[in-house]
Coordinates of C-alpha atoms and ligand atoms in Angstrom, one line a residue:
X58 CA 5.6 -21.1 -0.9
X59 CA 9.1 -20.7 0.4
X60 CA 11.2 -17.7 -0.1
X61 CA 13.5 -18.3 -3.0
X62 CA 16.5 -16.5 -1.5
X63 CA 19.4 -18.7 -1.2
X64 CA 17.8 -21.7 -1.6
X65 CA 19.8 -24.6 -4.0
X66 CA 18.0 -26.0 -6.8
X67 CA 19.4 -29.9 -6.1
X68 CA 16.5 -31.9 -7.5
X69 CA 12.6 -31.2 -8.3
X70 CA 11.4 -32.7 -5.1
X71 CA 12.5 -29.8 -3.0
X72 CA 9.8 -27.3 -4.9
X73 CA 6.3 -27.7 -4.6
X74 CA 4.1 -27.0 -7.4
X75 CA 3.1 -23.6 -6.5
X76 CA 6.7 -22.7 -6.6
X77 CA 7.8 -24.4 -9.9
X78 CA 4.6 -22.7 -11.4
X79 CA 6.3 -19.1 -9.8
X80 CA 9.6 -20.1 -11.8
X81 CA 7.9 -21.3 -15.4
X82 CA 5.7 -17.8 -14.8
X83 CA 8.4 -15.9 -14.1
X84 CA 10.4 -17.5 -17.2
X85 CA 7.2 -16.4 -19.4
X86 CA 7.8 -12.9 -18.6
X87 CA 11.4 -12.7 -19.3
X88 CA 10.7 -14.2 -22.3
X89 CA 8.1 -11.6 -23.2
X90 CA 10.9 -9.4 -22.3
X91 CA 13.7 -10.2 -24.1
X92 CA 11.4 -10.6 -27.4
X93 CA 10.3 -6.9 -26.7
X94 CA 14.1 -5.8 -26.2
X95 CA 13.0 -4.9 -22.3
X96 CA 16.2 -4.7 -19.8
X97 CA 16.2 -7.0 -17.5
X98 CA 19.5 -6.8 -15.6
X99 CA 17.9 -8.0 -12.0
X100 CA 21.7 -9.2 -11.3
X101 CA 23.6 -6.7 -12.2
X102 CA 27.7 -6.7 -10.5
X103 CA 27.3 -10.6 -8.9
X104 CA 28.6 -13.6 -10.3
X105 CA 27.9 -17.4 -11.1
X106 CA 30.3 -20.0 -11.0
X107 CA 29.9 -22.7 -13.5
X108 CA 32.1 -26.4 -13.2
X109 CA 30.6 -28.7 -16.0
X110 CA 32.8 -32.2 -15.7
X111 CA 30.5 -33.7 -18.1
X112 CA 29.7 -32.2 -21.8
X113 CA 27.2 -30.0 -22.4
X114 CA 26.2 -27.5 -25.3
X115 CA 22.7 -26.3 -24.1
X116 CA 23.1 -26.2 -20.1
X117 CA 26.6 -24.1 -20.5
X118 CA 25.5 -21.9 -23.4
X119 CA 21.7 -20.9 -22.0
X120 CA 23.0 -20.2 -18.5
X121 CA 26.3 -18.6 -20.3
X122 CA 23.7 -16.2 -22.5
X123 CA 20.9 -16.2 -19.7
X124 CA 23.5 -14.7 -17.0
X125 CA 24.6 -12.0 -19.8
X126 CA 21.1 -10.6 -20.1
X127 CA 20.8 -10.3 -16.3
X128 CA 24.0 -8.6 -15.8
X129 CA 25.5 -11.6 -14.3
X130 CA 29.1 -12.5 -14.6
X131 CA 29.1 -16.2 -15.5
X132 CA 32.4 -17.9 -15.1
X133 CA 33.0 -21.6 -16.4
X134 CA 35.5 -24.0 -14.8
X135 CA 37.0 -26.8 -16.4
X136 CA 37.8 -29.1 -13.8
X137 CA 40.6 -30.6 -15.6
X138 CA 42.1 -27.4 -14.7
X139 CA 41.5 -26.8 -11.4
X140 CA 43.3 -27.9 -8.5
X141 CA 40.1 -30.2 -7.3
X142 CA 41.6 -32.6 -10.5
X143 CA 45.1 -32.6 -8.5
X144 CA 43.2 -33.8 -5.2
X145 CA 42.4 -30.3 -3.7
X146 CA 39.4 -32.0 -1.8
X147 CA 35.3 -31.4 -2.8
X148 CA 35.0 -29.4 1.0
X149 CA 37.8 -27.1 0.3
X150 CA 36.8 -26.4 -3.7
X151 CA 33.6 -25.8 -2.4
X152 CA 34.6 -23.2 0.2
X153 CA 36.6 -21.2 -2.1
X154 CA 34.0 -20.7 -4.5
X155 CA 31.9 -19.5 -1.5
X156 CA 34.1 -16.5 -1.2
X157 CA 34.3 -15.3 -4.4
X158 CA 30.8 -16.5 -6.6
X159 CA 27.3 -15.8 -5.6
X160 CA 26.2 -18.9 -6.7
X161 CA 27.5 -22.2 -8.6
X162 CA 26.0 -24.3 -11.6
X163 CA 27.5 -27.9 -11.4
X164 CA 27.3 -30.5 -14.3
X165 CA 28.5 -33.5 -12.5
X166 CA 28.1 -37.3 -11.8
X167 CA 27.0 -39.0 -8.6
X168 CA 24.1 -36.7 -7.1
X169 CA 26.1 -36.7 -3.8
X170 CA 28.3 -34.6 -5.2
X171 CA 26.2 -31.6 -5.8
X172 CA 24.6 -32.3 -2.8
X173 CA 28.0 -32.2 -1.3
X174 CA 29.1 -28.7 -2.7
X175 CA 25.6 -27.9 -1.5
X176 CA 26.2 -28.8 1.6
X177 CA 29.7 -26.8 2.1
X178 CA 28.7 -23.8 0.6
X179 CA 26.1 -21.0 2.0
X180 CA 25.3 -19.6 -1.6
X181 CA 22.7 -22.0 -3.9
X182 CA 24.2 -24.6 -5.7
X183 CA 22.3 -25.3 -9.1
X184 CA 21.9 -28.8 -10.6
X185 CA 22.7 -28.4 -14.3
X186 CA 22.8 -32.5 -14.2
X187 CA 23.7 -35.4 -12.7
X188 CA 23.3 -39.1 -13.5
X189 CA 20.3 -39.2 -11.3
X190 CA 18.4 -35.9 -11.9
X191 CA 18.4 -33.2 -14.8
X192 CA 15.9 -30.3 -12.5
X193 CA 17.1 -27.5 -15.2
X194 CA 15.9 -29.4 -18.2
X195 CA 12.2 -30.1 -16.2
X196 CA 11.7 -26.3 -15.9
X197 CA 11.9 -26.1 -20.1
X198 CA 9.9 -29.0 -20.3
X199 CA 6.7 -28.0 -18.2
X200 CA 7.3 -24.0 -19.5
X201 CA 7.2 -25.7 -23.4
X202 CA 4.4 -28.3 -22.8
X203 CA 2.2 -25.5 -21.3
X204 CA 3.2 -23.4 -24.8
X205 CA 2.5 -26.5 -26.7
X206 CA -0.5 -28.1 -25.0
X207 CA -2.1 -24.9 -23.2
X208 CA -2.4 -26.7 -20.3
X209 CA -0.6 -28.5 -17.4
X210 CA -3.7 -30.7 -16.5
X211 CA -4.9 -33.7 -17.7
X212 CA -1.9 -35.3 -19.3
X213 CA -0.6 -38.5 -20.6
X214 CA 2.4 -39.1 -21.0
X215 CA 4.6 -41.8 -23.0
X216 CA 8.3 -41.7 -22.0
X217 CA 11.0 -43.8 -24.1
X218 CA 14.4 -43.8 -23.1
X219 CA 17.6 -44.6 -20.7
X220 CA 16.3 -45.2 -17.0
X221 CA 18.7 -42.4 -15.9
X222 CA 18.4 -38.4 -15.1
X223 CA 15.5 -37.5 -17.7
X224 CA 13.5 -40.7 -16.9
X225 CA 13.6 -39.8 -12.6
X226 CA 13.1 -36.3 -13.1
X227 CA 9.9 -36.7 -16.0
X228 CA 8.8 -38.9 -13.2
X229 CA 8.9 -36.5 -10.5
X230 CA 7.5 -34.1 -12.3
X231 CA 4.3 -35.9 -13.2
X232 CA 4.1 -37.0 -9.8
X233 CA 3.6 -33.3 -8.9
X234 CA 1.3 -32.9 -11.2
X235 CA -0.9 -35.6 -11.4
X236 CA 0.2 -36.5 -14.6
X237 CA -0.7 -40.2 -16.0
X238 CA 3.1 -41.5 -16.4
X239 CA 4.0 -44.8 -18.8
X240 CA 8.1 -45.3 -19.7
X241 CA 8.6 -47.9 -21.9
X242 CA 11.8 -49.6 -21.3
X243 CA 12.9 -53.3 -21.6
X244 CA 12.1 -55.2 -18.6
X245 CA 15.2 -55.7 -17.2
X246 CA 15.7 -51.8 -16.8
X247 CA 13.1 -51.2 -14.7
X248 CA 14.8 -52.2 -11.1
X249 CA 17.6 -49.4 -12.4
X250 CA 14.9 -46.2 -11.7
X251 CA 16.3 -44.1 -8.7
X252 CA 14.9 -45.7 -5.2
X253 CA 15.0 -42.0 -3.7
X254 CA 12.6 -40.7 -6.6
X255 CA 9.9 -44.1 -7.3
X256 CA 9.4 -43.6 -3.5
X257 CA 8.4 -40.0 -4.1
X258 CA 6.7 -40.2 -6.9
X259 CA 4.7 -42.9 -5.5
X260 CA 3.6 -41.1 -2.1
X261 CA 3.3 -38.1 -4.4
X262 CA 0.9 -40.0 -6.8
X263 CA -1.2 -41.2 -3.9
X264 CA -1.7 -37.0 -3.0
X265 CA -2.1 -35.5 -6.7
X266 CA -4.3 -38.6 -8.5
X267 CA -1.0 -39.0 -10.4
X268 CA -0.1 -42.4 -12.1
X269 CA 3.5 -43.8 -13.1
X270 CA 3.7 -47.2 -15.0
X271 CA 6.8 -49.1 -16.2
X272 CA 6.4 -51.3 -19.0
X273 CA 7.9 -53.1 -21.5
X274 CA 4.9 -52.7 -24.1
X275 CA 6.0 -49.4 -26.0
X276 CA 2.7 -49.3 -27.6
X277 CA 0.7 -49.5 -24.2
X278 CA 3.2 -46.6 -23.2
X279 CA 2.6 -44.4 -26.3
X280 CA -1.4 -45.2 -27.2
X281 CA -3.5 -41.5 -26.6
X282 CA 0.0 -39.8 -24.9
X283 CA -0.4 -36.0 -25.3
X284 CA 3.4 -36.0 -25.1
X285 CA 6.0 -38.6 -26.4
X286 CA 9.0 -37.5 -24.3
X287 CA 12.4 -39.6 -26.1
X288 CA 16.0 -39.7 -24.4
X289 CA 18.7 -41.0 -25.6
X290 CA 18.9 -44.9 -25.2
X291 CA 22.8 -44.6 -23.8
X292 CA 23.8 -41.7 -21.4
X293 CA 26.6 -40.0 -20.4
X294 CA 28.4 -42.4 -17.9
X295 CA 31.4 -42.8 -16.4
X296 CA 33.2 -46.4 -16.4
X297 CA 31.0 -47.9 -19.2
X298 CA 32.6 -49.9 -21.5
X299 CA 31.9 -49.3 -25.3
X300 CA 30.8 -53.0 -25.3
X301 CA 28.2 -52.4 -22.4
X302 CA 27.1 -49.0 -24.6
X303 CA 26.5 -51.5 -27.5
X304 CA 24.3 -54.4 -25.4
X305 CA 22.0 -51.0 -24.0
X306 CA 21.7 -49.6 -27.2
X307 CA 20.5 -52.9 -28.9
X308 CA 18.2 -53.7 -26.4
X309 CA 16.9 -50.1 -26.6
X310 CA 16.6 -50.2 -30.7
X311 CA 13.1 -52.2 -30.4
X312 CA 12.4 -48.7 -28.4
X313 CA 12.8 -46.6 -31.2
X314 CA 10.3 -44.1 -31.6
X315 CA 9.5 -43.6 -35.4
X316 CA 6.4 -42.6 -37.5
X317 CA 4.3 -45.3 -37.0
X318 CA 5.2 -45.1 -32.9
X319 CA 4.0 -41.3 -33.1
X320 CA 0.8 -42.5 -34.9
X321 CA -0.2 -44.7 -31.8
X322 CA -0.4 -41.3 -29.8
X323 CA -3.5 -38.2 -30.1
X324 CA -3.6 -36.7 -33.3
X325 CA -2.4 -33.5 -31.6
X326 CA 0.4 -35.2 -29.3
X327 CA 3.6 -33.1 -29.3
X328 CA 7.4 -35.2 -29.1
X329 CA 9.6 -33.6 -26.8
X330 CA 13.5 -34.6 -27.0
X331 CA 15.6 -32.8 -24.5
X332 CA 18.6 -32.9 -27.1
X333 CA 21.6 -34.0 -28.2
X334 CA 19.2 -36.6 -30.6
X335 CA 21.2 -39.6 -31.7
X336 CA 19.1 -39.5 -35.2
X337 CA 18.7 -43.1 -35.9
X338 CA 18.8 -44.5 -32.5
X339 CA 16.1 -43.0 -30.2
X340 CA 14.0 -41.4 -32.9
X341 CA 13.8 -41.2 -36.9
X342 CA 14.8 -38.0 -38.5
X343 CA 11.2 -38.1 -39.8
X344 CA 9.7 -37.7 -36.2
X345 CA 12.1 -35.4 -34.7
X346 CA 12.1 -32.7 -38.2
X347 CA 8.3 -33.7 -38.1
X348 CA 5.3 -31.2 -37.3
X349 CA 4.9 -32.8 -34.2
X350 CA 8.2 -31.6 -33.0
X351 CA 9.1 -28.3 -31.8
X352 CA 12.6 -29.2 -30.3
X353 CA 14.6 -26.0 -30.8
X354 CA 11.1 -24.2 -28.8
X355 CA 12.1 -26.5 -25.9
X356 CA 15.7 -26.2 -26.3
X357 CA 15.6 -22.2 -26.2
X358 CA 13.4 -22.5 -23.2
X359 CA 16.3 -23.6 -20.9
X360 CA 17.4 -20.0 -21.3
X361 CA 14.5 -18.7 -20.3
X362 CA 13.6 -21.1 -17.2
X363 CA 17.2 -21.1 -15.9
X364 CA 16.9 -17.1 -15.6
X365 CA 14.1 -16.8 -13.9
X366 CA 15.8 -19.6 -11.5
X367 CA 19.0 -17.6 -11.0
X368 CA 16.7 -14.2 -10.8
X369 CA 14.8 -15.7 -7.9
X370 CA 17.4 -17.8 -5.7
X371 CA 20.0 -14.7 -6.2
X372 CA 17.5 -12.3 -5.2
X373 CA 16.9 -10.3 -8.4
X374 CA 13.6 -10.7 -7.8
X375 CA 11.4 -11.1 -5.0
Ligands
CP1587 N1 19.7 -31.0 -22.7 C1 20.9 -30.8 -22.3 O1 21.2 -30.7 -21.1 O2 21.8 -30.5 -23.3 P1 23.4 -30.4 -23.1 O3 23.9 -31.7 -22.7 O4 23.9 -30.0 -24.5 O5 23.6 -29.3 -22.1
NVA1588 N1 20.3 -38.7 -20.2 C1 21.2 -37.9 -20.9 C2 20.8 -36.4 -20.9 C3 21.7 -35.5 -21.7 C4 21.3 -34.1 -21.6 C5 22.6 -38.0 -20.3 O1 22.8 -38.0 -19.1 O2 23.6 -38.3 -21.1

């Protein structure tokens, strides 16, 4: 294991299971702690700097309240209104931030870019999304499937949604541990998945037992999953047209994830939906308010995973 200190947190390939184990652990306790009214103010007098050029309710507010309950000064920047949307250039934004933040949380498109700021700045740089990865969302996930499933081993699971940040990331995650992978997607998706990522995820698979299949039979993809993991069909893009939103989403519909898709799956399969749900689209009100859903457990876990993050690659704790 490496030391956390300083490191970025750019994408789940960088951490090694031992370590992403040390974060969900670490999230447990603060958890434990903040539900026994425990201090835990490891960051007491630094400061996060947060730009978000995409929308977000969950990422912004958990990191918002998460920083609050370790003493950390969050500040959010809309980059409408700073001078980087007025051509001040990514090296020079990045610089400045250096000086006066001890770390930043970037929302963002291309995964160059974050890897950009990362690469100008000496304090971490924290992924809170980009079209190609979503690493915050991951550490929720694997910290509320353990909760859910008392176990990280031994999984199946049936992924239906956009080939996009969610889709590489569930991938890479699986890969590390050994999970047995199926996303169901129409067929002429499945060149779109991240090149960087499949070729991880493969070499990883080959080292962990780990399986990941793409298919275009949602019922092959869902039949004995322990999770049903559902994304939105159409994601946050930029330069879309409404009428290429329209084509994804109708190809998509047949993808739906309702009752009778959740029935395929073991009688004690959980559905995981990282949120915002388009009701109607992805999944059926009747799956996502079912008792196989535990959506708002997952969400409130982002708080908890992304403190232990900031705690350990801002030195709060060791
Ligand atoms: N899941 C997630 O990232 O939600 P927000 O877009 O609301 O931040
Ligand atoms: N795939 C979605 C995730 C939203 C949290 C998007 O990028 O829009």
């Amino acid at each position: 294991m490496k030391p956390f200190v300083g490191r970025d947190f750019l994408t789940l390939m960088d951490y090694n299971k031992e370590e992403i184990l040390r974060i969900i652990d670490l999230a447990d306790e603060l958890k434990n702690m903040r539900a026994k009214g425990e201090p835990h103010a490891y960051l007491q007098g630094k400061t996060v700097a947060m730009i978000f050029e995409k929308h977000s309710t969950r990422t912004r507010l958990s990191f918002q309240a998460g920083a609050a309950h370790l003493g950390l000064q969050a500040f959010y920047m809309d980059p409408s209104t700073m001078q980087i949307s007025r051509g001040e250039s990514l090296i020079d934004t990045a610089k400045t931030i250096d000086r006066y933040s001890d770390a930043l949380v970037i929302r963002t498109h291309e995964q160059e870019i974050v890897d950009d700021f990362a690469k100008y700045m000496d304090r971490p740089v924290l992924n809170a999304l980009t079209n190609e990865s979503h690493p915050c969302q991951l550490l929720a996930d694997i910290q509320h499937v353990r909760e859910k499933k008392g176990r990280l081993k031994n999984l199946k699971i049936g992924y239906v949604g956009d080939v996009w940040n969610m889709a590489h990331s569930w991938g890479i995650v699986s890969s590390i541990f050994g999970w047995d992978m199926m996303f169901a997607l129409p067929e002429k998706y499945k060149h779109l998945f991240w090149p960087r990522a499949k070729e991880f995820i493969e070499k990883t698979n080959q080292e962990t037992g780990g399986n990941l299949t793409l298919t275009h039979d949602l019922k092959d993809a869902i039949t004995d999953a322990d999770v049903v993991v559902g994304i939105t069909f159409v994601s946050m893009t930029r330069g879309a047209t409404e009428e290429d939103m329209k084509k994804k989403l109708a190809d998509f519909m047949p993808y739906q994830i309702n009752a009778e898709v959740m029935s395929w799956a073991k009688n004690d399969a959980i559905y995981m939906h990282c949120l915002p749900a388009h009701r109607g689209e992805e999944v059926t009100d009747e799956v996502i308010d079912g008792p196989q859903s535990f959506v708002f457990d997952q969400a409130e876990n982002r708080m908890h995973t992304e403190k232990a993050l900031l705690a350990l690659l801002m030195g709060g704790v060791e």
